[in-house]
Short mmCIF file of C-alpha atoms and ligand atoms in Angstrom, two decimals:
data_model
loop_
_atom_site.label_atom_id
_atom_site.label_comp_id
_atom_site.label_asym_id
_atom_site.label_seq_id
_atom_site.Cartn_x
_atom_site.Cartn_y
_atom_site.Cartn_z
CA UNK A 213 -130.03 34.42 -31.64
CA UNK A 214 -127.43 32.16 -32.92
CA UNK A 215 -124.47 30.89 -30.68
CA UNK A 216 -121.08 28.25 -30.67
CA UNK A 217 -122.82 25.74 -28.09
CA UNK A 218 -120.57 23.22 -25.97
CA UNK A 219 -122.12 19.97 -25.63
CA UNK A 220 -119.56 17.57 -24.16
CA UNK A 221 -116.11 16.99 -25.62
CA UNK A 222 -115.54 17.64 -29.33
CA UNK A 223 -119.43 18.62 -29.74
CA UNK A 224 -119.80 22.32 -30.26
CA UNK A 225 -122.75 23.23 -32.29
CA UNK A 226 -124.39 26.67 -34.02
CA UNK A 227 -127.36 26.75 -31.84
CA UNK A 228 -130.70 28.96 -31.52
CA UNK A 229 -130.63 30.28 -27.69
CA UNK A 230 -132.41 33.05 -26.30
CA UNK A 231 -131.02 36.50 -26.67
CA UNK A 232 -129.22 38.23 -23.90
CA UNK A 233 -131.10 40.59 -21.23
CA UNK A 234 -129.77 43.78 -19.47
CA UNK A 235 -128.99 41.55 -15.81
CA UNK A 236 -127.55 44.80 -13.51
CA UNK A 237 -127.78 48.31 -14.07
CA UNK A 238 -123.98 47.98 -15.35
CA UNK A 239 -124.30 46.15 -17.68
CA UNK A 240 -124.12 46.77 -21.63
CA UNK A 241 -125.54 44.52 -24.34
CA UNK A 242 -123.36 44.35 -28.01
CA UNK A 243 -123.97 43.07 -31.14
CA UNK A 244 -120.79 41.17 -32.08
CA UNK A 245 -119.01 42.16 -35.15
CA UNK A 246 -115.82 39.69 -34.79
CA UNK A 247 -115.08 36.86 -32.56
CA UNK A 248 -111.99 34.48 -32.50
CA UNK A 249 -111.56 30.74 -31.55
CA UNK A 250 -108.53 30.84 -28.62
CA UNK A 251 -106.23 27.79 -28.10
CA UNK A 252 -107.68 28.44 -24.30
CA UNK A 253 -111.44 27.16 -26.15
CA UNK A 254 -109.75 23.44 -27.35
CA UNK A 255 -108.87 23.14 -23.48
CA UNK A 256 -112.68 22.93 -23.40
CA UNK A 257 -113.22 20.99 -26.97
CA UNK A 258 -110.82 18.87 -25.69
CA UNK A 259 -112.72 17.76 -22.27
CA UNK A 260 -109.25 18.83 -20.13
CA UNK A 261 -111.39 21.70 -18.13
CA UNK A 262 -113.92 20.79 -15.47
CA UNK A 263 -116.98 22.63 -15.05
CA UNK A 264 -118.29 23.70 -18.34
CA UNK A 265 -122.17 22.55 -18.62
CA UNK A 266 -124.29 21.64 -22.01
CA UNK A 267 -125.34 24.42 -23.70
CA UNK A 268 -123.15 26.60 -22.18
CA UNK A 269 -121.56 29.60 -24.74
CA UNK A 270 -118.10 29.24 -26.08
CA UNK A 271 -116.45 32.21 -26.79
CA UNK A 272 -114.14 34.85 -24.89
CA UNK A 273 -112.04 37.19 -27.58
CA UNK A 274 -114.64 39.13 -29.41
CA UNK A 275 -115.90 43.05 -30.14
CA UNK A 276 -118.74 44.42 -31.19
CA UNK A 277 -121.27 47.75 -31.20
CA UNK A 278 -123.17 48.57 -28.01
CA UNK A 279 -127.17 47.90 -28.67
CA UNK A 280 -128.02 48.37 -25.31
CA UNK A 281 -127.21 49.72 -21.73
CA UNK A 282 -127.92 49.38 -18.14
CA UNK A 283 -129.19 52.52 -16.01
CA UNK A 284 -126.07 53.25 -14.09
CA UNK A 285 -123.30 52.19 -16.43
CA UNK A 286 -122.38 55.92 -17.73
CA UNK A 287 -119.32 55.16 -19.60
CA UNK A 288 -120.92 53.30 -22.67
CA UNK A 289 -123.51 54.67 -25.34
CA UNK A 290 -125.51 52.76 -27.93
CA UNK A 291 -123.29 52.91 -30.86
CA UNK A 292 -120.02 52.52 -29.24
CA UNK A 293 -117.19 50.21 -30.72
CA UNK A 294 -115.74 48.61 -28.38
CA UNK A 295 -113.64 45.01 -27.85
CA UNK A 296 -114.22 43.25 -24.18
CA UNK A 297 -111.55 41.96 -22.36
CA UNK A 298 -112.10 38.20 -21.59
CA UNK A 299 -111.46 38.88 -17.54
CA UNK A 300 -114.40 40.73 -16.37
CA UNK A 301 -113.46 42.90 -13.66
CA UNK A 302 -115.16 45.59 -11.31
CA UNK A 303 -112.56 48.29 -11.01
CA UNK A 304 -113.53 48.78 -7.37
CA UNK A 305 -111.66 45.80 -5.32
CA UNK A 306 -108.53 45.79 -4.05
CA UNK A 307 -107.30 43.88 -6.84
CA UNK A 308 -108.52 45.36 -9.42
CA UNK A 309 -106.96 48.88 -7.77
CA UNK A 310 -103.74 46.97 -8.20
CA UNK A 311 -104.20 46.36 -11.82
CA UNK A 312 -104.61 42.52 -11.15
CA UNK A 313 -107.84 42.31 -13.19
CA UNK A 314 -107.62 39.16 -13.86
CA UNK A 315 -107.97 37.77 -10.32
CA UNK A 316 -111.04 40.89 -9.61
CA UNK A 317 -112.66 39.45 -6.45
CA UNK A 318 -115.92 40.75 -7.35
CA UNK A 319 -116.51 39.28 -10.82
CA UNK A 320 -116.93 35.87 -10.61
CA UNK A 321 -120.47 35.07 -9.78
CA UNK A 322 -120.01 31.22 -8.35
CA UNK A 323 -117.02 32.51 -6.20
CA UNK A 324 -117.99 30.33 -3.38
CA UNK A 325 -117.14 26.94 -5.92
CA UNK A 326 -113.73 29.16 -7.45
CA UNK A 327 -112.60 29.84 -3.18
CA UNK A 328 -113.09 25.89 -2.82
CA UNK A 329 -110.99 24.47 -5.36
CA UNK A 330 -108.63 27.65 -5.93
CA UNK A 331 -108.12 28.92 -2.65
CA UNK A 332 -109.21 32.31 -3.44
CA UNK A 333 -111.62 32.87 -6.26
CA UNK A 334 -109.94 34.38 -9.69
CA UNK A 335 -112.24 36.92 -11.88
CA UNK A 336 -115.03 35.59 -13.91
CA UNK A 337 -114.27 34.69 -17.87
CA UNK A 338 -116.54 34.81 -20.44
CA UNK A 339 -117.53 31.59 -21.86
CA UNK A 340 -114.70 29.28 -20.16
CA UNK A 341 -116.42 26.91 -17.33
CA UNK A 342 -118.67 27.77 -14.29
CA UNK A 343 -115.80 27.96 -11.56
CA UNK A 344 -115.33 31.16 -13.60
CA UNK A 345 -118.60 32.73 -13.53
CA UNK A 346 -120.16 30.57 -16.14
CA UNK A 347 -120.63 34.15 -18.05
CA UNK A 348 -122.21 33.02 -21.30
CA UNK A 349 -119.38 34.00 -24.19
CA UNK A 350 -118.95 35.97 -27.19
CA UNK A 351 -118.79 33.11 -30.30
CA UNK A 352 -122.40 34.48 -30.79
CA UNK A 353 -124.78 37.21 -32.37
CA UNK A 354 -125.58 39.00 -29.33
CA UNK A 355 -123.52 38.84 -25.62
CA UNK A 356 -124.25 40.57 -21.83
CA UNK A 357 -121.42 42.33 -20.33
CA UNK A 358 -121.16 42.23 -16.94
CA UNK A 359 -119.32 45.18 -15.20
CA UNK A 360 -119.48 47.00 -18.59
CA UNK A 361 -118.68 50.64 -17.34
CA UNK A 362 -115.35 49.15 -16.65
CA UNK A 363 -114.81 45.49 -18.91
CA UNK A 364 -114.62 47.36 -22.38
CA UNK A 365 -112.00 49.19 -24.72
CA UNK A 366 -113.55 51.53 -26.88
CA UNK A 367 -111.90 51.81 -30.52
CA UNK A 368 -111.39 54.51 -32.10
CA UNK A 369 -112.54 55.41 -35.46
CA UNK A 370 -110.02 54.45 -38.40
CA UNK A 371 -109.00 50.63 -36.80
CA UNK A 372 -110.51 47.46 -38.94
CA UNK A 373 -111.76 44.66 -36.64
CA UNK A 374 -108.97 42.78 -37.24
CA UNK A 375 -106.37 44.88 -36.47
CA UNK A 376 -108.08 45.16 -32.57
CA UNK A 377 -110.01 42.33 -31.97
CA UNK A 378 -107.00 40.42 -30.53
CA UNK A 379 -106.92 43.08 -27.59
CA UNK A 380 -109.14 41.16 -25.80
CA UNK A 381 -107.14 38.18 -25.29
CA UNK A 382 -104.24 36.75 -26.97
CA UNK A 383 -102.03 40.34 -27.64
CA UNK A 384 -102.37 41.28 -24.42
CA UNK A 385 -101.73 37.79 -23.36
CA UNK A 386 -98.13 37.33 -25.38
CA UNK A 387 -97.05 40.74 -24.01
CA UNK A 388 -97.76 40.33 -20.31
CA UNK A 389 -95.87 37.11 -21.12
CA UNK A 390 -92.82 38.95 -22.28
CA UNK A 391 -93.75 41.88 -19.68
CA UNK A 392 -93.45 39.14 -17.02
CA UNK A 393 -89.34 38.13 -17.93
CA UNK A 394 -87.95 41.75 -17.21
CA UNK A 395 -86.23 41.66 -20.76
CA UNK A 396 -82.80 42.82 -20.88
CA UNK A 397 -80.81 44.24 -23.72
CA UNK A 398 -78.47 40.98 -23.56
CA UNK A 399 -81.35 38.08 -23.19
CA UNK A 400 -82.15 35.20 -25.24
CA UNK A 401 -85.73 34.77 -24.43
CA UNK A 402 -86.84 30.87 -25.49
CA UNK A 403 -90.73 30.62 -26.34
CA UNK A 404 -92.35 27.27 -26.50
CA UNK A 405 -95.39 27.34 -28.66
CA UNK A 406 -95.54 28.91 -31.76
CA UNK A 407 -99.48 29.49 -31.54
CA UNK A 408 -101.50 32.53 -32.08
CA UNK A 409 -100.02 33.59 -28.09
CA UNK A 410 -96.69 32.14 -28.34
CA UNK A 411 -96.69 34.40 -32.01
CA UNK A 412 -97.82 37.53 -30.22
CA UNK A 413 -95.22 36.91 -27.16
CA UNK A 414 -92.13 36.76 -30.08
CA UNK A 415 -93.34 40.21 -31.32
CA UNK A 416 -93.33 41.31 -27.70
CA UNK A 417 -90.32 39.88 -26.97
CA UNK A 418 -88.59 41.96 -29.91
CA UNK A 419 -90.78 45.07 -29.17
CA UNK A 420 -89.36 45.07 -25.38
CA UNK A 421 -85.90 44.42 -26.45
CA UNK A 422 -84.66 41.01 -26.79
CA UNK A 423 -81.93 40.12 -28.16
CA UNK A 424 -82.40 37.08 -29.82
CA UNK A 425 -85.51 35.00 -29.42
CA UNK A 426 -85.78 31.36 -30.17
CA UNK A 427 -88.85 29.28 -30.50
CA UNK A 428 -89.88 25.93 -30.30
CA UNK A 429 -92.71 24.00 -31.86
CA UNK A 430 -93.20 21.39 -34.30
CA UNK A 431 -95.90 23.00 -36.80
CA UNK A 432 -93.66 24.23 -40.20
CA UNK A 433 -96.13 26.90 -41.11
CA UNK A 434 -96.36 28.52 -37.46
CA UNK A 435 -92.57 27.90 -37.41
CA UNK A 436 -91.83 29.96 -40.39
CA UNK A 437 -94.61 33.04 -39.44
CA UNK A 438 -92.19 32.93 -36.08
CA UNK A 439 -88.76 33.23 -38.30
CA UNK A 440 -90.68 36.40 -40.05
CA UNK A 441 -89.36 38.07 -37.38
CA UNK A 442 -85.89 37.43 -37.24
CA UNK A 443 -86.19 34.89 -34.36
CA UNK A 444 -84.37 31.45 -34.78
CA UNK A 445 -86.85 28.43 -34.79
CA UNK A 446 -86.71 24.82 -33.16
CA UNK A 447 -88.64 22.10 -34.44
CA UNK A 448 -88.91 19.84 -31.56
CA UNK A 449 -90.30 16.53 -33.83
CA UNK A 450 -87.15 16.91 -35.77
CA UNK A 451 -83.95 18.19 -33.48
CA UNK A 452 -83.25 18.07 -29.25
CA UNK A 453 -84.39 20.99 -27.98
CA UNK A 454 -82.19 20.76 -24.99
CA UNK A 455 -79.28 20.27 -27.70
CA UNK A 456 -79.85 23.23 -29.69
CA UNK A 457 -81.04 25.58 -26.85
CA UNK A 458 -77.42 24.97 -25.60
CA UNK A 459 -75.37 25.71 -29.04
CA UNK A 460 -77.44 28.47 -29.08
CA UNK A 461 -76.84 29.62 -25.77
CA UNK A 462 -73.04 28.78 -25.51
CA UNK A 463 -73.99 26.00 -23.04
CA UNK A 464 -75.42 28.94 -20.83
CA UNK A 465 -79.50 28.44 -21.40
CA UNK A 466 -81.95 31.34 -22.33
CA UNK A 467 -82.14 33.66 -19.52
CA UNK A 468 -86.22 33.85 -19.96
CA UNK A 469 -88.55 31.35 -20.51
CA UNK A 470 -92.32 31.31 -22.13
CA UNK A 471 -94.47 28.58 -22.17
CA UNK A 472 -97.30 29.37 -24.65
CA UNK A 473 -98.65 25.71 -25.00
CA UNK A 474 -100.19 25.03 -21.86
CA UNK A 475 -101.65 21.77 -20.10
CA UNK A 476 -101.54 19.76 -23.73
CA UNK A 477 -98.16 19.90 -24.73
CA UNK A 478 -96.76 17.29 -26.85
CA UNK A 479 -93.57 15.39 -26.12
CA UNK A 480 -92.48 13.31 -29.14
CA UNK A 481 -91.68 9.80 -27.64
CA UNK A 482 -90.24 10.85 -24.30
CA UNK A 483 -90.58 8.71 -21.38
CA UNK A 484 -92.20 11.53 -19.33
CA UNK A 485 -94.99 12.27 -22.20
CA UNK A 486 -95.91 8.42 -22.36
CA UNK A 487 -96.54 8.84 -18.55
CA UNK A 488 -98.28 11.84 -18.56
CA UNK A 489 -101.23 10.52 -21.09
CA UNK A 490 -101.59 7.12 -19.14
CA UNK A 491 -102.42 9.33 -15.87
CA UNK A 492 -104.04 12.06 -18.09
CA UNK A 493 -106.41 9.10 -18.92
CA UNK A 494 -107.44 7.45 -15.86
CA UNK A 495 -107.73 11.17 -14.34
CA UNK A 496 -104.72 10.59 -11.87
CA UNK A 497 -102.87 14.01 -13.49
CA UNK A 498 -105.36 16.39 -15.48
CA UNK A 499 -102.26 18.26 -17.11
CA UNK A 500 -99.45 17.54 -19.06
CA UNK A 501 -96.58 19.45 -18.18
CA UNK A 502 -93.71 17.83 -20.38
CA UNK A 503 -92.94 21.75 -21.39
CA UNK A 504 -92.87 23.15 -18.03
CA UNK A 505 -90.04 19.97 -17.50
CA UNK A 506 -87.37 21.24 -20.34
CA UNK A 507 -88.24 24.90 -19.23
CA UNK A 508 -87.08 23.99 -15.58
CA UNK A 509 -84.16 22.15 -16.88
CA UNK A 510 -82.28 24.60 -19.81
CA UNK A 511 -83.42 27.79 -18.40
CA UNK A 512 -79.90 29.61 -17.30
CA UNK A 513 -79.72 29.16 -13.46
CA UNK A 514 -81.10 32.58 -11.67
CA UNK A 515 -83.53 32.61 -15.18
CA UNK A 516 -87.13 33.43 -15.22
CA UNK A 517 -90.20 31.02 -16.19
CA UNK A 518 -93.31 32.93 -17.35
CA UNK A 519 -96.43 31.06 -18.00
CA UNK A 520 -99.05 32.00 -20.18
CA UNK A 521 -99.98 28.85 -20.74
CA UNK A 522 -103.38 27.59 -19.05
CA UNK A 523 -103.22 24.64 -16.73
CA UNK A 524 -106.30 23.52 -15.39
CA UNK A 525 -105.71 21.36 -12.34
CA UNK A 526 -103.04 18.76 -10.75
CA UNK A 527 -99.31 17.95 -12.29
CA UNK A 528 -96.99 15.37 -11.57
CA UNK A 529 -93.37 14.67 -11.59
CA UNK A 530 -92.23 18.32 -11.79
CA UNK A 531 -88.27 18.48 -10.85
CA UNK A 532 -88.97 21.20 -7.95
CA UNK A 533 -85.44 20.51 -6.46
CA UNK A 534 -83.61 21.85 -9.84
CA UNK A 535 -85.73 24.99 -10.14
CA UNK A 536 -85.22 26.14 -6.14
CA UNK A 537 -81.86 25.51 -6.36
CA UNK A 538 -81.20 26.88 -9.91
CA UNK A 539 -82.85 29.84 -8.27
CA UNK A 540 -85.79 30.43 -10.93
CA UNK A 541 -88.44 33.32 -10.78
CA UNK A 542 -92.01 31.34 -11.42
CA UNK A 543 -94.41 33.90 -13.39
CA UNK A 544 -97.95 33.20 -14.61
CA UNK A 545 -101.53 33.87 -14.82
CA UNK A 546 -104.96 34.39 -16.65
CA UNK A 547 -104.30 37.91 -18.39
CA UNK A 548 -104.51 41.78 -16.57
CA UNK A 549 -106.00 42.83 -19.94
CA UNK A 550 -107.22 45.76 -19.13
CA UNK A 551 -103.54 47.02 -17.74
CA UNK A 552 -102.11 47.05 -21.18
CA UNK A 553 -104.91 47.68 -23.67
CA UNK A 554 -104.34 51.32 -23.81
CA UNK A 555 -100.42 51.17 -24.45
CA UNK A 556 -100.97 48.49 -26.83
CA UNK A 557 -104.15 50.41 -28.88
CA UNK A 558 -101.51 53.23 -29.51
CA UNK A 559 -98.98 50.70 -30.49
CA UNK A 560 -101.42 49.68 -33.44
CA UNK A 561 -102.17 53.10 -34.35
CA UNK A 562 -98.63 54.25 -34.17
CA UNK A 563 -98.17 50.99 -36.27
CA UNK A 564 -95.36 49.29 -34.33
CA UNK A 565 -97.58 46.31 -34.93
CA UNK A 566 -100.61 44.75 -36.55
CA UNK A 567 -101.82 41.61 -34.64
CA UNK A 568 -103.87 40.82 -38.03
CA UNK A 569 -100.68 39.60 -39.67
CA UNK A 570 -101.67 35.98 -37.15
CA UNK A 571 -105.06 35.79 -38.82
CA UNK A 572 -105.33 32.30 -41.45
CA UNK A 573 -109.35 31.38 -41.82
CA UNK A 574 -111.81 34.02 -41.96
CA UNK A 575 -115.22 32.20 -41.54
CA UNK A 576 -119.17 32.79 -40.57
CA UNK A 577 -120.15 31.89 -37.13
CA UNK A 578 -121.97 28.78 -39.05
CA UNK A 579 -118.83 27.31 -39.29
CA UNK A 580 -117.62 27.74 -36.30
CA UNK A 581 -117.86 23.95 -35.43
CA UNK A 582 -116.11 22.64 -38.30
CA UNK A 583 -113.73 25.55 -37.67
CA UNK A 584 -112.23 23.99 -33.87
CA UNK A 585 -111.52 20.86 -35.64
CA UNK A 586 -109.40 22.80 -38.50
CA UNK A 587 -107.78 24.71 -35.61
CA UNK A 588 -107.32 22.08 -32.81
CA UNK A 589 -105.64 20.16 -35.52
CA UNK A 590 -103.63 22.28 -37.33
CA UNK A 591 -104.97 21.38 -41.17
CA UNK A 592 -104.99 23.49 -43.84
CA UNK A 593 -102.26 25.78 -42.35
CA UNK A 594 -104.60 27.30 -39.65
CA UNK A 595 -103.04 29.65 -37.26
CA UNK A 596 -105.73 32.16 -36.33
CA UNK A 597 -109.87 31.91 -36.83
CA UNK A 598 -112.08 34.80 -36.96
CA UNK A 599 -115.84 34.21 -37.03
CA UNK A 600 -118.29 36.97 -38.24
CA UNK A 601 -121.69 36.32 -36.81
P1 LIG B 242 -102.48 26.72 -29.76
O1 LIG B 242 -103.02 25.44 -29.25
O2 LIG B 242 -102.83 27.13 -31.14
O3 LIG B 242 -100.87 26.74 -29.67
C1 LIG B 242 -100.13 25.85 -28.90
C2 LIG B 242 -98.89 25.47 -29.72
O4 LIG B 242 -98.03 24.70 -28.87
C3 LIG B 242 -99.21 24.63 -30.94
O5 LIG B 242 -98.69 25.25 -32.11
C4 LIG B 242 -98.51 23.29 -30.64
O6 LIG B 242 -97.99 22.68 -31.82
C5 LIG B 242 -97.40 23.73 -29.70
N1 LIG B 242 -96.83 22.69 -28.85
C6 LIG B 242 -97.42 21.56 -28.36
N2 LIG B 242 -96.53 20.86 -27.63
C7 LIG B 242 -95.36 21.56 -27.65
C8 LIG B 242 -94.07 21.32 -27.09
N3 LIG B 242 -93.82 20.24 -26.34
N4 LIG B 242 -93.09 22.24 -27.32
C9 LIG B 242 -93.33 23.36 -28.08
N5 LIG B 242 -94.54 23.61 -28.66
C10 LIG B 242 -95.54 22.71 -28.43
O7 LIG B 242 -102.95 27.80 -28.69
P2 LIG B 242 -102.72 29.38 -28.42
O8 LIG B 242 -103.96 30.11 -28.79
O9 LIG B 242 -101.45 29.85 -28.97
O10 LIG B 242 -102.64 29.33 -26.83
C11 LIG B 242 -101.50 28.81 -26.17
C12 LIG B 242 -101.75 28.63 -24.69
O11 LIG B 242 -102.02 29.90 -24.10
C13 LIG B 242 -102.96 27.75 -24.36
O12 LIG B 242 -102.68 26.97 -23.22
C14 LIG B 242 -104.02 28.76 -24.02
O13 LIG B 242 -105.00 28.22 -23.17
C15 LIG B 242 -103.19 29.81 -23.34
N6 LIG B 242 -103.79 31.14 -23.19
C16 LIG B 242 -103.62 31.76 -22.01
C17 LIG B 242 -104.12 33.01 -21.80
C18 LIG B 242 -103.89 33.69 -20.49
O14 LIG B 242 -104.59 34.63 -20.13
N7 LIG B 242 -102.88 33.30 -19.73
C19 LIG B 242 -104.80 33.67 -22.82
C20 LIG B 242 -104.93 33.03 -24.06
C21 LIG B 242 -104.42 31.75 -24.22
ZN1 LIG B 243 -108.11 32.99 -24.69
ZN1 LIG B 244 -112.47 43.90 -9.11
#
């Protein structure tokens, strides 16, 4: 079959692999119908995540028809639609009885390496790096799912692709993000990012009752699909952000905080961001956490920080003092996906929203590759990429 291949930073290819096989008796097999390029996947273009291998298969937001099931996985049927969440998880741990699918303590297959460098292993991911499972991912014609009785969402009859395919990552993702700052009828909830996640957590934000919702970024196109919805927009290349966040707070600060831009934020000129890349280059710091700095530092003092945002590894220079003694709630974390696919599938049906409105480039898997430049660097307006195999 054919498949988006990583081969070392900034090489992804359309490769000929072999097909996937039935591994476990829960397992399913699908032919993919849709699959998505995630701002997680230029983490891994980029070089910033360790343990992917060559060859390995890009690829974790994607749906497709079931061609093929294991012996004891009951809940699926060849023929089913269904999207796959990108954290795999059991249903059967502790965890996972908790709802906290994305750190299942069953799913990831090279837990041993994960309870080394994490602590405690997290769930496998499909097609993000072997300290996750090194699950071979969906940016291809055919993919195994593990755990399959349970890692699915079957769609009903009546939805496009598009307006579901973002189920399995990056809606879910924006709305635990909002989830995550207890909205109140009064907040201002500040969002940096205005990325296909940092979109989906605005829409959230307004969906759960927000007030007022400002956003920060510095791309004019992504800033304007974020003013669609009646939230206020910073463009932090052209005004302070700590300035503005203040006249619009009446010197207060936003009560909640979203970083949607993860471990490669940009700082424009700042002393800290200059730092940041020098250590980022000799491999002293792996992340660059200028965001998670201003969040720290406007948020309004008993304020919550939620983190959607992926970070891979070590940070530096983060002003711990102001946060404990501002008295800031931390929140963050790899998605629960499957805890709010089924409120959010009745959402889209009951059309409260349609996370196709983020879609930009609609492309063939063959040009996928040429596709994570166009995304990773913004040309040609793109926001959103969905591949059809
Ligand atoms: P993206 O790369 O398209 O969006 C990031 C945006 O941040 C860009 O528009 C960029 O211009 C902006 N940005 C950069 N520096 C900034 C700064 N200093 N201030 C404000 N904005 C800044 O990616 P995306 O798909 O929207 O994903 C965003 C983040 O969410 C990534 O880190 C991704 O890995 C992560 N993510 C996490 C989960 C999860 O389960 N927690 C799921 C999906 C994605
Ligand atoms: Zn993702
Ligand atoms: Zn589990």
């Amino acid at each position: 079959m054919k498949a988006l291949t990583w081969h070392g930073k900034k090489d992804i290819r359309y490769d000929t692999v072999p097909d996937p096989q039935i591994e476990h008796p829960r397992d399913a097999i699908i032919k993919v119908s849709s699959c998505a390029i995630c701002g997680s996947d230029l983490h891994l273009f980029d070089g910033f995540m360790p343990g992917m291998e060559s060859g390995d298969i890009m690829g974790h937001e994607f749906m497709g028809e079931v061609v093929e099931v294991g012996a004891e996985n009951a809940a699926l049927k060849i023929g089913d639609r269904i999207v796959v969440p990108f954290t795999i998880f059991c249903g059967e741990c502790d965890q996972c009885k908790r709802g906290n699918f994305s750190v299942c303590e069953r799913s990831n297959r090279n837990k041993s390496t994960a309870d080394k460098v994490f602590g405690h292993t997290t769930a496998g991911l499909f097609g993000y790096t072997h300290l996750t499972g090194g699950y071979a991912g969906g940016q291809a014609e055919y993919v195994r799912i593990p755990f399959a009785d349970k890692t699915h969402v079957k769609i009903p009859d009546g939805l496009s692709d598009e307006q579901v395919l973002f189920l399995g990552d990056i809606f879910p993702t924006g709305w635990q993000a909002a989830i995550n700052c207890d909205i109140e009828p009064t907040d201002t909830v500040a969002i940096w990012g205005a990325g296909p996640v940092g979109q989906m957590a605005i829409r959230s934000a307004f969906l759960l009752g927000a007030k007022h919702v400002v956003v920060i970024d510095c791309v004019p196109e992504r800033l304007a699909m974020a003013r669609v919805t009646g939230a206020t927009t910073i463009n932090f290349k052209e005004e302070s952000v700590v300035e503005r966040l203040a006249d619009l707070t009446q010197g207060k600060g936003p009560e909640k905080c979203i970083d949607a831009v993860g471990m490669e934020s940009h700082a424009t000129g700042s002393f800290d961001s200059l730092y940041d890349r020098a250590k980022q280059a000799v491999m002293l710091e792996s992340d660059r956490p200028h965001v998670l700095r201003e969040m720290i530092y406007v948020c309004r003092p008993a304020g919550i920080l939620s983190v959607p945002g992926v970070y891979g590894g070590l940070i530096d220079k983060i002003p711990f003092g102001a946060s404990m003694n501002k008295g800031l709630t931390w929140r963050m974390g790899q998605t629960h996906v499957a805890r709010w696919t089924d409120d959010l599938l009745s959402r889209i049906q009951e059309g409260q929203i349609d996370p196709s409105f983020v879609i930009t480039h609609r492309v063939s898997l063959a040009e996928g590759p040429e596709m994570y430049k166009t995304f990773r660097d913004k040309e040609d307006g793109c926001i959103k990429v969905v591949l059809t195999p």
